Each structure stands twice: as structure tokens, then as C-alpha cells.
């Protein structure tokens, strides 16, 4: 009986596939160059060489980028989370109520001091984790489809945001709380969150379990993974990151309103899908989502730079999302044929 083995020549002959993030990076470069050319043609100036424009672009997408890191994990696990935007609004109102400078309270109690920033931040994160726990329990144990479960949470959280202060905005946070939204701090927070979960998804059991559940939930269960318990973890992480994003956006604007975060969940899902995350689960990466976030930011900033009306921007954004989903379906069919 002849032994079979792979020779060195065969190994060298095997084609090396580029990581999917590299292909997405090529797309980013191509889109940026298109806007650069259009900028010179229609505006007579460079799109990419303006540092201030690039800063504004990164700041605009960094908050949704924080949400997209959590949404990416949910989608990789084979789920979806539509409640992120509403969690942003609800937690922004809730946390800001503990971070507000109360002139009236000081008039009554002159020695009253403001709460340390850690208090509203911790309360906000816990509120987000509670929403994630509810989402996860409904999906994992009640077996409610993720779309329906998170849709219900989305409506409930938005209702809470409106009820909490009877629709009135909350402004004037303490300086310590406002610090998390100052300058480029939102970008720094996003990069820290992305780095932590990039490592977690790539090198820890948490990430391996998430990919396994998204690829084949039944196989993951047979291999010994507590699927229900892990799904709750994933949804808790996603909602907690949405809560963090809500506090950052409130601190940045120094006000919280019930309508904050409207449609943020759709933008976060779009960033993930553009970044190569498969809506069928089991594939994608935080790095790809980061590149998808930059692509999303370049497109929106480019439209504004070219002075395209806002309603056109919304329509084109919808086309981009659909195109990204179609591309994902095409990739799925291609992989199926090869296997």
C-alpha cells in the first residue's frame, strides 16, 4: 500500500488566497480615489488631502463603529440585533440623568457634589447589559427569532427613552462625564473596543464558540458548546457596546434626547456587511468591519463633499446596503458550488 503525502512542490503550487480584508481594503482605496477624482472635477479641490475633513469623517462614524463591533459578533453568531439604535437613545437619557449638573439641587443643598463620572457610566453599561440579557434570553431559551425579539426590544427601549423624561431632553452633564465625548476621545474609545474584540474573536474561546455557533449551531451543540449560554453572552456584549455608544454621543453633544440613535442599527449592520461579515453567520471579522466602517464614512463624507442632497444620500445608502447583501449571497453561492 502506497503512502500518500503532500510534496513540497505541491505545496508551492497551491494557490495562496488573500485574506478577505485585503479585498475590502482594495475597495476602500478604489472608492477614495473615485471621490478624489470627482472632487477635482466638480469642486476643484482635493477630497483626501483635507485633514479636517478626514477628522470629521472619522468622528462621525466612530460612535456607530462602536455599535458595529457588537453587531458584528451577533451576525457572526447567526443572529441580528435591531435594538442597538434604541438602546443608544434610552441609555443616553438614563445615564445623563445621573451625570447632570443640577443647579436647583445645589440651591437647596449647597454642599451637594456631582456624582463621579464612573457612576453614570457604570449604570449606563449595566442598563445596556440588561437589554442584552433580555434579547439573549428571548432568543436562546424562548426560541423567538432574533429579528422579532430585537424588534420588540427596539420599540420598548425607544418608548422608555420617551417616557423617562416625558420627552424632554437632558443637558448640562458634568465635565468629567463630558470628557468621554471631547475631541478625538470617541475615536480612541472605538479603537480600544475594536482592538479588544479583535483579539477576543481571533484568539479566545469566546470567538471560536461564536464562529462555531454561526457556522452550524447543531454541530456546535454536539461538540459540547453551551449554545444558549453563549448566545446570551454575545447579545449582552452587543447591547453593552450600544449603551457605551449612547453615552459617548450624549457626552459629545452634551445633551441626551429620546430620538438619539435613530437608524444607527441599520448603519452598524451595513458597516459589518460591507466589511465582509456574512449575514448567514460563521464568517467575518472585526478588522473587516473596521474597514467597512471607513468605507461607509468615506461614502457619506464624499457625498457631502460633492454637495449631494441629503435625501439622495439616503437613497444611495440604501442601494449600497442592498448591493453588499447581494454580494454576500453571490459569495455564498460561489462557495457552495466549490464545495
Coordinates of C-alpha atoms in Angstrom, one line a residue:
X1 CA 0.0 0.0 0.0
X2 CA 1.5 3.3 -1.1
X3 CA 1.6 6.1 1.4
X4 CA 0.1 9.4 0.3
X5 CA 1.6 12.7 1.3
X6 CA 1.9 16.2 0.0
X7 CA 5.2 17.1 -1.6
X8 CA 6.9 20.4 -1.3
X9 CA 6.3 21.1 -5.0
X10 CA 2.6 20.5 -4.5
X11 CA 2.5 22.9 -1.5
X12 CA 4.3 25.6 -3.6
X13 CA 1.9 25.0 -6.5
X14 CA -1.2 25.5 -4.3
X15 CA -2.7 29.0 -4.8
X16 CA -2.5 31.4 -1.9
X17 CA -5.7 33.2 -1.3
X18 CA -5.6 36.7 0.0
X19 CA -7.4 37.4 3.3
X20 CA -10.9 38.8 2.6
X21 CA -9.9 42.0 4.4
X22 CA -7.3 42.7 1.7
X23 CA -10.0 42.7 -1.0
X24 CA -12.2 45.0 1.1
X25 CA -9.2 47.3 1.5
X26 CA -8.8 47.5 -2.3
X27 CA -12.5 48.5 -2.5
X28 CA -11.8 51.3 0.1
X29 CA -8.8 52.6 -1.9
X30 CA -10.9 52.5 -5.1
X31 CA -13.8 54.4 -3.6
X32 CA -11.5 57.0 -2.1
X33 CA -9.8 57.6 -5.4
X34 CA -13.1 58.0 -7.2
X35 CA -14.1 60.7 -4.8
X36 CA -10.7 62.3 -5.1
X37 CA -11.2 62.5 -8.9
X38 CA -14.7 63.8 -8.7
X39 CA -13.6 66.4 -6.1
X40 CA -11.1 67.9 -8.6
X41 CA -13.7 67.7 -11.4
X42 CA -16.7 69.2 -9.7
X43 CA -15.2 71.1 -6.7
X44 CA -11.7 72.0 -7.9
X45 CA -10.1 70.7 -4.7
X46 CA -8.8 67.5 -3.1
X47 CA -11.1 65.2 -1.1
X48 CA -8.3 63.2 0.6
X49 CA -5.8 65.9 1.4
X50 CA -8.0 67.8 3.9
X51 CA -7.0 66.7 7.4
X52 CA -10.0 68.5 9.0
X53 CA -12.4 66.7 6.6
X54 CA -10.9 63.3 7.5
X55 CA -11.1 64.0 11.2
X56 CA -14.8 64.9 10.9
X57 CA -15.4 61.8 8.9
X58 CA -13.8 59.5 11.4
X59 CA -15.6 61.2 14.3
X60 CA -19.0 60.8 12.5
X61 CA -18.6 57.1 12.1
X62 CA -16.7 56.2 15.3
X63 CA -19.9 56.1 17.5
X64 CA -21.7 53.8 15.1
X65 CA -18.4 51.9 14.8
X66 CA -18.6 51.0 18.5
X67 CA -22.1 49.6 17.8
X68 CA -20.9 47.8 14.7
X69 CA -18.3 45.9 16.8
X70 CA -21.1 44.3 18.8
X71 CA -23.4 43.8 15.8
X72 CA -20.6 42.0 14.0
X73 CA -20.4 39.4 16.8
X74 CA -24.2 38.9 16.7
X75 CA -24.2 38.4 13.0
X76 CA -21.2 36.0 13.1
X77 CA -23.2 34.0 15.7
X78 CA -26.0 33.7 13.2
X79 CA -28.3 36.4 14.7
X80 CA -29.3 40.0 14.2
X81 CA -29.8 42.9 16.5
X82 CA -32.3 45.7 15.6
X83 CA -32.4 47.2 19.1
X84 CA -29.0 49.0 19.0
X85 CA -30.2 52.4 18.0
X86 CA -33.0 52.4 20.6
X87 CA -30.5 51.3 23.3
X88 CA -28.4 54.4 22.3
X89 CA -31.3 56.7 23.0
X90 CA -32.6 55.0 26.1
X91 CA -29.2 54.7 27.8
X92 CA -28.2 58.2 26.8
X93 CA -31.2 59.6 28.6
X94 CA -30.8 57.3 31.6
X95 CA -27.0 57.9 32.1
X96 CA -27.3 61.6 31.5
X97 CA -29.9 61.9 34.3
X98 CA -27.1 60.8 36.7
X99 CA -24.5 63.0 35.1
X100 CA -26.4 66.2 35.0
X101 CA -25.3 69.3 36.9
X102 CA -28.3 70.2 39.0
X103 CA -28.5 73.9 39.7
X104 CA -31.8 73.5 41.5
X105 CA -30.4 70.8 43.8
X106 CA -27.4 72.9 44.6
X107 CA -29.6 75.8 45.5
X108 CA -31.4 73.6 48.1
X109 CA -28.3 71.7 49.2
X110 CA -25.2 74.0 48.8
X111 CA -22.8 71.2 49.8
X112 CA -24.1 68.8 47.2
X113 CA -21.3 67.4 44.9
X114 CA -21.7 65.9 41.5
X115 CA -21.6 62.2 41.1
X116 CA -18.2 60.8 39.8
X117 CA -18.4 60.1 36.1
X118 CA -17.9 56.4 36.8
X119 CA -21.4 56.2 38.4
X120 CA -23.5 57.2 35.3
X121 CA -21.1 55.3 33.0
X122 CA -21.4 52.1 35.1
X123 CA -25.2 52.5 35.4
X124 CA -25.5 53.0 31.7
X125 CA -23.4 49.9 30.9
X126 CA -25.5 47.8 33.3
X127 CA -28.7 49.1 31.6
X128 CA -27.3 48.0 28.3
X129 CA -26.3 44.6 29.6
X130 CA -29.8 44.1 30.9
X131 CA -31.3 44.8 27.5
X132 CA -28.8 42.3 26.0
X133 CA -29.7 39.8 28.7
X134 CA -33.4 40.1 27.7
X135 CA -32.6 39.8 24.0
X136 CA -30.4 36.8 24.6
X137 CA -32.9 35.0 26.8
X138 CA -35.8 35.6 24.4
X139 CA -33.7 34.2 21.5
X140 CA -31.8 31.4 23.3
X141 CA -34.5 30.0 25.6
X142 CA -37.8 31.3 24.4
X143 CA -36.7 30.4 20.8
X144 CA -38.1 33.7 19.4
X145 CA -36.4 34.6 16.1
X146 CA -33.7 37.2 16.6
X147 CA -35.4 39.6 14.2
X148 CA -38.7 39.6 16.2
X149 CA -37.1 39.6 19.6
X150 CA -34.8 42.5 19.0
X151 CA -37.6 44.4 17.1
X152 CA -39.7 44.2 20.2
X153 CA -36.8 45.4 22.3
X154 CA -36.2 48.2 19.8
X155 CA -39.7 49.5 20.2
X156 CA -39.7 49.1 24.0
X157 CA -36.4 50.8 24.5
X158 CA -37.4 53.8 22.4
X159 CA -40.6 54.0 24.4
X160 CA -38.6 54.0 27.6
X161 CA -36.4 56.8 26.3
X162 CA -39.5 59.0 25.6
X163 CA -41.2 58.1 28.9
X164 CA -38.2 58.5 31.2
X165 CA -38.3 62.4 31.0
X166 CA -41.7 62.7 29.2
X167 CA -39.9 63.6 26.0
X168 CA -37.8 66.4 27.5
X169 CA -34.0 66.5 26.7
X170 CA -31.4 66.2 29.4
X171 CA -28.5 68.6 29.1
X172 CA -25.5 70.1 31.0
X173 CA -23.5 67.0 32.0
X174 CA -20.6 67.2 34.4
X175 CA -17.2 68.0 33.0
X176 CA -15.9 64.5 33.9
X177 CA -18.8 62.8 32.0
X178 CA -18.5 65.2 29.1
X179 CA -14.8 64.2 28.7
X180 CA -15.6 60.9 27.0
X181 CA -17.1 62.9 24.1
X182 CA -14.5 65.6 23.8
X183 CA -12.1 65.9 20.9
X184 CA -11.0 62.6 19.4
X185 CA -11.9 60.7 22.5
X186 CA -14.8 58.8 20.7
X187 CA -12.3 57.6 18.1
X188 CA -9.9 56.4 20.9
X189 CA -12.8 54.6 22.6
X190 CA -13.7 52.9 19.3
X191 CA -10.2 51.8 18.6
X192 CA -9.8 50.4 22.1
X193 CA -13.1 48.5 21.8
X194 CA -12.2 47.2 18.3
X195 CA -8.8 46.0 19.5
X196 CA -10.2 44.2 22.5
X197 CA -12.8 42.3 20.5
X198 CA -10.5 41.7 17.6
X199 CA -8.2 39.7 20.0
X200 CA -11.2 38.1 21.7
X201 CA -12.8 36.9 18.4
X202 CA -9.5 35.7 16.9
X203 CA -7.6 34.2 19.9
X204 CA -10.0 33.2 22.6
X205 CA -12.7 30.5 23.2
X206 CA -15.3 33.3 23.1
X207 CA -14.5 34.0 19.5
X208 CA -14.1 30.3 18.5
X209 CA -17.5 29.5 20.1
X210 CA -19.2 32.4 18.3
X211 CA -17.9 31.3 14.9
X212 CA -18.8 27.7 15.6
X213 CA -22.4 28.6 16.5
X214 CA -22.8 30.8 13.5
X215 CA -21.4 28.2 11.1
X216 CA -23.6 25.3 12.4
X217 CA -25.5 25.6 15.7
X218 CA -26.3 22.0 15.9
X219 CA -22.7 20.9 15.3
X220 CA -21.6 23.4 18.0
X221 CA -24.0 21.9 20.5
X222 CA -22.9 18.3 19.7
X223 CA -19.2 19.4 20.2
X224 CA -20.0 20.5 23.8
X225 CA -20.7 24.2 23.5
X226 CA -23.5 25.6 25.6
X227 CA -25.1 27.4 22.7
X228 CA -27.9 29.1 24.8
X229 CA -25.4 30.4 27.4
X230 CA -23.0 31.7 24.7
X231 CA -25.7 33.4 22.7
X232 CA -26.7 35.4 25.8
X233 CA -23.1 36.5 26.2
X234 CA -23.0 37.7 22.6
X235 CA -26.2 39.7 22.9
X236 CA -25.1 41.2 26.3
X237 CA -21.8 42.3 24.7
X238 CA -23.7 43.9 21.7
X239 CA -26.2 45.8 23.9
X240 CA -23.5 46.9 26.3
X241 CA -21.4 48.4 23.4
X242 CA -24.6 50.1 22.1
X243 CA -25.0 51.6 25.6
X244 CA -21.4 52.8 25.6
X245 CA -22.0 54.4 22.2
X246 CA -25.1 56.1 23.6
X247 CA -23.1 57.7 26.4
X248 CA -20.4 58.8 24.1
X249 CA -22.8 60.5 21.7
X250 CA -24.6 62.2 24.6
X251 CA -21.3 63.4 26.1
X252 CA -20.1 64.7 22.7
X253 CA -23.3 66.7 22.2
X254 CA -23.6 67.5 25.9
X255 CA -27.3 66.6 25.7
X256 CA -29.5 63.5 25.5
X257 CA -32.7 63.3 23.6
X258 CA -35.2 60.4 23.1
X259 CA -34.7 60.4 19.4
X260 CA -30.9 59.8 19.5
X261 CA -29.6 56.7 17.7
X262 CA -32.4 56.6 15.1
X263 CA -31.5 54.0 12.4
X264 CA -28.0 53.5 13.9
X265 CA -28.6 49.8 14.0
X266 CA -29.0 49.8 10.2
X267 CA -25.8 51.7 9.7
X268 CA -24.0 49.4 12.0
X269 CA -25.3 46.3 10.1
X270 CA -24.3 48.0 6.8
X271 CA -20.8 48.5 8.1
X272 CA -20.5 44.9 9.1
X273 CA -21.9 43.6 5.8
X274 CA -19.7 45.9 3.7
X275 CA -16.8 44.7 5.8
X276 CA -17.4 41.1 4.6
X277 CA -19.5 39.7 7.5
X278 CA -21.8 37.1 6.2
X279 CA -25.5 37.5 7.1
X280 CA -25.8 33.7 7.3
X281 CA -23.3 33.6 10.2
X282 CA -20.0 32.0 10.8
X283 CA -17.8 34.4 8.7
X284 CA -16.4 37.8 9.1
X285 CA -14.0 39.7 11.3
X286 CA -13.7 42.9 13.5
X287 CA -10.9 44.1 11.2
X288 CA -13.2 43.7 8.2
X289 CA -15.9 45.7 10.0
X290 CA -13.4 48.4 10.7
X291 CA -12.6 48.7 7.0
X292 CA -16.3 48.6 6.2
X293 CA -16.8 51.5 8.7
X294 CA -14.2 53.6 6.9
X295 CA -15.8 52.8 3.5
X296 CA -19.1 53.9 4.9
X297 CA -17.6 57.1 6.3
X298 CA -15.8 57.8 3.0
X299 CA -19.0 57.4 1.0
X300 CA -21.1 59.6 3.3
X301 CA -18.3 62.3 3.6
X302 CA -17.8 62.1 -0.2
X303 CA -21.5 62.7 -0.9
X304 CA -21.4 65.7 1.5
X305 CA -18.2 67.0 -0.1
X306 CA -19.9 66.8 -3.6
X307 CA -22.9 68.7 -2.1
X308 CA -25.3 65.9 -2.9
X309 CA -28.7 66.5 -1.2
X310 CA -29.4 64.5 2.0
X311 CA -32.3 62.6 0.5
X312 CA -30.2 61.4 -2.4
X313 CA -27.6 60.3 0.2
X314 CA -30.2 58.2 2.0
X315 CA -31.3 56.5 -1.2
X316 CA -27.8 55.7 -2.3
X317 CA -27.0 54.4 1.2
X318 CA -29.9 52.0 0.8
X319 CA -28.6 50.9 -2.6
X320 CA -25.2 50.3 -1.1
X321 CA -26.6 48.1 1.7
X322 CA -28.6 46.0 -0.8
X323 CA -25.6 45.7 -3.0
X324 CA -23.5 44.5 -0.1
X325 CA -26.1 41.8 0.8
X326 CA -26.3 40.7 -2.9
X327 CA -22.5 40.4 -3.0
X328 CA -22.7 38.3 0.2
X329 CA -25.3 36.0 -1.4
X330 CA -23.2 35.7 -4.5
X331 CA -20.2 34.7 -2.4
X332 CA -22.3 32.1 -0.6
X333 CA -23.4 30.5 -3.9
X334 CA -19.8 30.5 -5.1
X335 CA -18.5 28.7 -2.0
X336 CA -21.4 26.2 -2.2
X337 CA -20.5 25.3 -5.8
X338 CA -16.8 24.8 -4.9
X339 CA -17.7 22.5 -2.0

